[in-house]
Amino acid sequence: MSVETPRRTQRFPPSADGSGASRVLVVDDDEDVAKVYGKVLAGAGFDVVVRTDSTQAALEVVTQRFAAIVSDIAMPGMSGIDLLSVVRSYDADVPVILVTGNGTLETAMDAISLRSTEYLLKPVDPPALLRAVRKGIERVRPAPVVSVQPTHLLDSALEKMWLAFQPISSVRGKLYGYEALLRSDESALARPDLIIEAAKEADRLEELGRRVRAKASEAVPRVPDGVAIFVNLHVCELMDEELFDITTPLGRVASRIVLEVTERQKLDEVPDMEGRLARLRRMGFRIAIDDLGAGYSGLNSVVMLDPEIVKIDMALVRKVHESLMRQSVIQSLVDLARTTGIQVVAEGIETTEERDCIARLGCGLLQGYLLGRPARDIPG
Ligand code: C2E
Ligand code: MG
Ligand code: MG
């Protein structure tokens, strides 16, 4: 059974010599736009790989060779700027042409500092796209022929993985817990979304989850009694019997652990979800819904999972004080939570204005750069 969204991809034949000399990667979450760019470039003789999922594309740019990359900027998950910064972390030269329907000074500055080859505004006409790609490729010296083996990269990322911890506190400043966040010293796969995507491609999500859970359990003795450790679960982990084993290092400290299940993944495809959650609760775990307000199911997930805690996605928190719409959405979530005894964490609080507004709306727990960044060590 698959619990992932089907990938909407289209692959043109790669270059016959395997050197990547004429391969161009096109990334745009709008499938129609991506296809049009793909057709234009294929018509000019390039081998084109079209991707609508930017995280998947990011993984490919670190494991495969491309002569040029054409990417949209505003995309869910990883933006074109994020993608460019991943590319530049290991390849200073490959031409990257950014395309956007909404040029801003901020993204233009980022594009320049990360040495984007061109910054084109939509709609892009085919000759301009071709010109930009050809010019970019001509300017670059030929790349070395070695390419990274995806398996080696993932092995290395897993070997060098560690967990960052970010505090979650009450509005009065009392420490409630720490969220464990995946990191790796393997520079090409340093971000959690990339490690997770790489593990997914390699069918090793179960192994990754087991490593994360074992590492997270090691943090428990380092935090004061009563302070919880929040652990992110990939939806696949709910199908791993090891999670339900009371004798594992995490199972033994279950009463100190909050398991975060994200709203971004399709939870309704897990067979007997209620039964599985009931087993986890009997072991002593608490359940949180992560990224509420960002996912597929909306309030359905609250009804279905009956969580102890919900975490409001930072997209709803960002500049909440300037948006009545956001305030009223958060207010209804807080009201719903209050009547059902659920605690609410607001994620991604960066400013005092956001904090004060969130506190006024009655949200009890806060997380974000304003209160503390994810850090390698737990303070104290
Ligand atoms: P998440 O669980 O919603 O984690 C919160 C993300 O927001 C973290 O990103 C954190 O670094 C970031 N963040 C916290 N405060 C702020 C803020 O004030 N402003 C901004 N802009 N960002 C803030 P990170 O560490 O990159 O993790 C991204 C996502 O990757 C996580 O989102 C989670 O879904 C996933 N993830 C992270 N670690 C793990 C893990 O161990 N296992 C699994 N399955 N997923 C993980
Ligand atoms: Mg989380
Ligand atoms: Mg979240």
mmCIF file of C-alpha atoms and ligand atoms in Angstrom, residues 161-164 166-167 179-183 190-194 196 205 208-209 211-213 216 230-235 237 260 262 264-265 290-291 311-314 317-318 346-351 354 367-374, ligand 1:
data_model
loop_
_atom_site.group_PDB
_atom_site.id
_atom_site.type_symbol
_atom_site.label_atom_id
_atom_site.label_comp_id
_atom_site.label_asym_id
_atom_site.label_seq_id
_atom_site.Cartn_x
_atom_site.Cartn_y
_atom_site.Cartn_z
ATOM 1 C CA MET A 161 22.913 12.492 11.446
ATOM 2 C CA TRP A 162 22.121 14.301 14.678
ATOM 3 C CA LEU A 163 19.105 15.939 16.254
ATOM 4 C CA ALA A 164 18.668 19.632 16.921
ATOM 5 C CA GLN A 166 14.063 23.608 19.805
ATOM 6 C CA PRO A 167 12.262 24.756 22.963
ATOM 7 C CA GLU A 179 11.082 19.367 19.498
ATOM 8 C CA ALA A 180 13.738 17.051 18.050
ATOM 9 C CA LEU A 181 14.611 18.070 14.477
ATOM 10 C CA LEU A 182 16.626 15.955 12.074
ATOM 11 C CA ARG A 183 19.988 17.260 10.873
ATOM 12 C CA ALA A 190 21.770 18.641 5.618
ATOM 13 C CA ARG A 191 18.071 19.531 5.554
ATOM 14 C CA PRO A 192 15.487 17.142 6.994
ATOM 15 C CA ASP A 193 13.254 17.307 3.921
ATOM 16 C CA LEU A 194 16.167 16.198 1.720
ATOM 17 C CA ILE A 196 13.619 12.180 4.166
ATOM 18 C CA LEU A 205 12.233 5.478 5.707
ATOM 19 C CA LEU A 208 15.618 6.525 9.236
ATOM 20 C CA GLY A 209 12.656 6.640 11.622
ATOM 21 C CA ARG A 211 17.455 5.987 14.053
ATOM 22 C CA VAL A 212 15.628 9.232 14.842
ATOM 23 C CA ARG A 213 13.568 7.587 17.577
ATOM 24 C CA ALA A 216 15.554 11.177 20.534
ATOM 25 C CA PHE A 230 8.520 16.004 20.725
ATOM 26 C CA VAL A 231 9.448 13.510 17.999
ATOM 27 C CA ASN A 232 8.330 13.877 14.369
ATOM 28 C CA LEU A 233 6.974 10.711 12.779
ATOM 29 C CA HIS A 234 6.755 10.051 9.079
ATOM 30 C CA VAL A 235 3.396 8.472 8.353
ATOM 31 C CA GLU A 237 6.530 4.869 10.865
ATOM 32 C CA GLU A 260 4.054 14.444 16.119
ATOM 33 C CA THR A 262 1.947 15.718 10.335
ATOM 34 C CA ARG A 264 0.866 17.305 5.449
ATOM 35 C CA GLN A 265 0.849 13.555 4.848
ATOM 36 C CA ASP A 290 1.791 18.867 13.398
ATOM 37 C CA ASP A 291 1.342 21.636 10.823
ATOM 38 C CA LYS A 311 0.564 22.515 16.470
ATOM 39 C CA ILE A 312 -0.580 25.384 14.301
ATOM 40 C CA ASP A 313 1.440 25.668 11.118
ATOM 41 C CA MET A 314 3.713 28.672 10.860
ATOM 42 C CA VAL A 317 1.237 32.345 12.405
ATOM 43 C CA ARG A 318 3.307 34.499 10.071
ATOM 44 C CA ALA A 346 1.799 27.980 17.722
ATOM 45 C CA GLU A 347 4.852 27.239 15.558
ATOM 46 C CA GLY A 348 7.269 29.612 13.898
ATOM 47 C CA ILE A 349 6.923 32.665 16.141
ATOM 48 C CA GLU A 350 9.564 35.117 15.000
ATOM 49 C CA THR A 351 8.440 38.514 16.322
ATOM 50 C CA GLU A 354 3.233 37.593 16.488
ATOM 51 C CA GLN A 367 7.636 27.681 19.502
ATOM 52 C CA GLY A 368 9.800 29.732 17.171
ATOM 53 C CA TYR A 369 13.041 31.593 16.584
ATOM 54 C CA LEU A 370 11.894 34.366 18.951
ATOM 55 C CA LEU A 371 11.876 31.912 21.853
ATOM 56 C CA GLY A 372 14.808 29.782 20.750
ATOM 57 C CA ARG A 373 16.358 28.382 17.591
ATOM 58 C CA PRO A 374 16.933 24.672 17.055
HETATM 59 P P1 C2E B 1 8.087 20.755 11.585
HETATM 60 O O1 C2E B 1 7.971 19.513 12.370
HETATM 61 O O2 C2E B 1 6.865 21.585 11.433
HETATM 62 O O3 C2E B 1 9.244 21.556 12.291
HETATM 63 C C1 C2E B 1 9.274 22.948 12.415
HETATM 64 C C2 C2E B 1 10.204 23.537 11.403
HETATM 65 O O4 C2E B 1 10.171 24.965 11.535
HETATM 66 C C3 C2E B 1 11.664 23.169 11.629
HETATM 67 O O5 C2E B 1 12.255 23.131 10.343
HETATM 68 C C4 C2E B 1 12.205 24.357 12.410
HETATM 69 O O6 C2E B 1 13.600 24.508 12.273
HETATM 70 C C5 C2E B 1 11.457 25.477 11.756
HETATM 71 N N1 C2E B 1 11.271 26.636 12.614
HETATM 72 C C6 C2E B 1 11.112 26.692 13.957
HETATM 73 N N2 C2E B 1 10.901 27.943 14.379
HETATM 74 C C7 C2E B 1 10.890 28.726 13.278
HETATM 75 C C8 C2E B 1 10.709 30.132 13.051
HETATM 76 O O7 C2E B 1 10.499 30.923 13.974
HETATM 77 N N3 C2E B 1 10.757 30.563 11.774
HETATM 78 C C9 C2E B 1 10.988 29.716 10.729
HETATM 79 N N4 C2E B 1 11.048 30.233 9.504
HETATM 80 N N5 C2E B 1 11.177 28.375 10.899
HETATM 81 C C10 C2E B 1 11.112 27.904 12.160
HETATM 82 P P2 C2E B 1 13.207 21.940 9.922
HETATM 83 O O8 C2E B 1 14.059 21.541 11.089
HETATM 84 O O9 C2E B 1 13.863 22.325 8.649
HETATM 85 O O10 C2E B 1 12.209 20.757 9.663
HETATM 86 C C11 C2E B 1 11.328 20.792 8.585
HETATM 87 C C12 C2E B 1 10.354 19.655 8.641
HETATM 88 O O11 C2E B 1 11.017 18.405 8.452
HETATM 89 C C13 C2E B 1 9.691 19.522 10.013
HETATM 90 O O12 C2E B 1 8.646 20.438 10.119
HETATM 91 C C14 C2E B 1 9.231 18.080 9.978
HETATM 92 O O13 C2E B 1 8.033 17.950 9.247
HETATM 93 C C15 C2E B 1 10.334 17.421 9.198
HETATM 94 N N6 C2E B 1 11.250 16.780 10.154
HETATM 95 C C16 C2E B 1 12.235 17.337 10.887
HETATM 96 N N7 C2E B 1 12.851 16.406 11.649
HETATM 97 C C17 C2E B 1 12.212 15.235 11.405
HETATM 98 C C18 C2E B 1 12.367 13.892 11.896
HETATM 99 O O14 C2E B 1 13.206 13.593 12.746
HETATM 100 N N8 C2E B 1 11.520 12.948 11.392
HETATM 101 C C19 C2E B 1 10.553 13.242 10.469
HETATM 102 N N9 C2E B 1 9.764 12.263 10.025
HETATM 103 N N10 C2E B 1 10.383 14.496 9.998
HETATM 104 C C20 C2E B 1 11.190 15.473 10.458
#
